[in-house]
Amino acid sequence: MATQTKAIALHVDDHFDERVAICLFRKHGEERFPGTAVASVVRWKTGDTPDGRPAEAWMAEGVIPIGVGHGPFDEHRKDGSRIPGECAATLVAKALGIAESWELRKLLRFTLQTDEHEASFRQPFVVAGIMKVIRKTNPDH
């Protein structure tokens, strides 16, 4: 039996790709990751796990790190580089077996594009940029 998910961990200034990943878990994750539909969201201050243990140890205890912890749902490597062609949302979609879904294809492509290209945040009506502005102007929410 799979471990019951109690929480999903993000970094403090989470990005659009991590939010999309949470939505994918909430909508499609229950079968493979029980509890993701109702799991709380916790925030980690750095890209590493709070205690230095591997992401897999946290997952065994019911905490799924997304975009942090250098685990299966983090496109950031420990050396600071990225996994080419991946973001948190694409990694989650692959783990859930929905990455090739025609319904999600455009969303995943857009999400990856905005995550890989910082300039996309400067576009006034791109949702990832809007999210960043909202977070900066209202950091407690």
GROMACS .gro file of C-alpha atoms in nm, residues 10-111:
model
  102
   10LEU     CA    1   0.707   2.393  -0.190
   11HIS     CA    2   0.968   2.664  -0.152
   12VAL     CA    3   0.856   2.997  -0.009
   13ASP     CA    4   0.844   3.177  -0.344
   14ASP     CA    5   0.680   2.899  -0.541
   15HIS     CA    6   0.640   2.923  -0.916
   16PHE     CA    7   0.363   2.860  -1.165
   17ASP     CA    8   0.499   2.513  -1.252
   18GLU     CA    9   0.474   2.401  -0.889
   19ARG     CA   10   0.116   2.530  -0.867
   20VAL     CA   11   0.026   2.338  -1.181
   21ALA     CA   12   0.192   2.030  -1.031
   22ILE     CA   13  -0.026   2.062  -0.719
   23CYS     CA   14  -0.337   2.088  -0.937
   24LEU     CA   15  -0.232   1.772  -1.122
   25PHE     CA   16  -0.184   1.588  -0.794
   26ARG     CA   17  -0.518   1.712  -0.661
   27LYS     CA   18  -0.710   1.607  -0.972
   28HIS     CA   19  -0.523   1.295  -1.087
   29GLY     CA   20  -0.298   1.178  -0.803
   30GLU     CA   21  -0.517   0.987  -0.557
   31GLU     CA   22  -0.466   0.644  -0.711
   32ARG     CA   23  -0.086   0.653  -0.713
   33PHE     CA   24  -0.038   0.903  -0.429
   34PRO     CA   25  -0.327   0.867  -0.182
   35GLY     CA   26  -0.407   1.183   0.012
   36THR     CA   27  -0.285   1.432  -0.247
   37ALA     CA   28  -0.638   1.561  -0.309
   38VAL     CA   29  -0.656   1.700   0.045
   39ALA     CA   30  -0.292   1.728   0.154
   40SER     CA   31  -0.186   2.052   0.320
   41VAL     CA   32   0.082   2.272   0.164
   42VAL     CA   33   0.398   2.348   0.361
   43ARG     CA   34   0.680   2.582   0.265
   44TRP     CA   35   1.051   2.518   0.288
   45LYS     CA   36   1.293   2.812   0.305
   46THR     CA   37   1.553   2.665   0.068
   47GLY     CA   38   1.566   2.429  -0.227
   48ASP     CA   39   1.692   2.153   0.000
   49THR     CA   40   1.493   1.954   0.253
   50PRO     CA   41   1.481   2.123   0.596
   51ASP     CA   42   1.691   1.855   0.766
   52GLY     CA   43   1.915   1.752   0.476
   53ARG     CA   44   1.759   1.408   0.437
   54PRO     CA   45   1.678   1.296   0.082
   55ALA     CA   46   1.337   1.382  -0.065
   56GLU     CA   47   1.254   1.011  -0.073
   57ALA     CA   48   1.280   0.996   0.309
   58TRP     CA   49   1.025   1.276   0.335
   59MET     CA   50   0.800   1.102   0.084
   60ALA     CA   51   0.812   0.784   0.293
   61GLU     CA   52   0.672   0.994   0.579
   62GLY     CA   53   0.392   1.140   0.364
   63VAL     CA   54   0.544   1.471   0.249
   64ILE     CA   55   0.583   1.517  -0.126
   65PRO     CA   56   0.840   1.784  -0.219
   66ILE     CA   57   0.758   1.968  -0.543
   67GLY     CA   58   1.030   2.189  -0.691
   68VAL     CA   59   1.241   2.140  -0.379
   69GLY     CA   60   1.445   1.866  -0.217
   70HIS     CA   61   1.609   1.734  -0.536
   71GLY     CA   62   1.362   1.447  -0.551
   72PRO     CA   63   1.150   1.305  -0.832
   73PHE     CA   64   0.940   1.623  -0.868
   74ASP     CA   65   1.223   1.877  -0.863
   75GLU     CA   66   1.382   1.980  -1.192
   76HIS     CA   67   1.668   2.151  -1.006
   77ARG     CA   68   1.985   1.950  -0.958
   78LYS     CA   69   2.208   1.986  -0.652
   79ASP     CA   70   2.477   2.150  -0.864
   80GLY     CA   71   2.235   2.431  -0.959
   81SER     CA   72   2.163   2.312  -1.312
   82ARG     CA   73   1.822   2.200  -1.442
   83ILE     CA   74   1.699   1.876  -1.588
   84PRO     CA   75   1.665   1.978  -1.954
   85GLY     CA   76   1.309   1.993  -2.085
   86GLU     CA   77   1.150   1.941  -1.743
   87CYS     CA   78   0.971   2.140  -1.478
   88ALA     CA   79   0.784   2.031  -1.166
   89ALA     CA   80   0.457   1.999  -1.359
   90THR     CA   81   0.603   1.780  -1.634
   91LEU     CA   82   0.771   1.554  -1.379
   92VAL     CA   83   0.445   1.512  -1.186
   93ALA     CA   84   0.249   1.452  -1.507
   94LYS     CA   85   0.493   1.176  -1.607
   95ALA     CA   86   0.472   1.012  -1.264
   96LEU     CA   87   0.092   1.016  -1.285
   97GLY     CA   88   0.091   0.875  -1.638
   98ILE     CA   89  -0.086   1.178  -1.785
   99ALA     CA   90   0.200   1.359  -1.960
  100GLU     CA   91   0.081   1.254  -2.305
  101SER     CA   92  -0.282   1.348  -2.240
  102TRP     CA   93  -0.411   1.567  -2.523
  103GLU     CA   94  -0.612   1.766  -2.268
  104LEU     CA   95  -0.294   1.866  -2.084
  105ARG     CA   96  -0.047   1.895  -2.370
  106LYS     CA   97  -0.078   2.273  -2.420
  107LEU     CA   98  -0.085   2.348  -2.047
  108LEU     CA   99   0.230   2.143  -1.985
  109ARG     CA  100   0.410   2.300  -2.281
  110PHE     CA  101   0.316   2.650  -2.166
  111THR     CA  102   0.413   2.573  -1.806
   0.00000   0.00000   0.00000
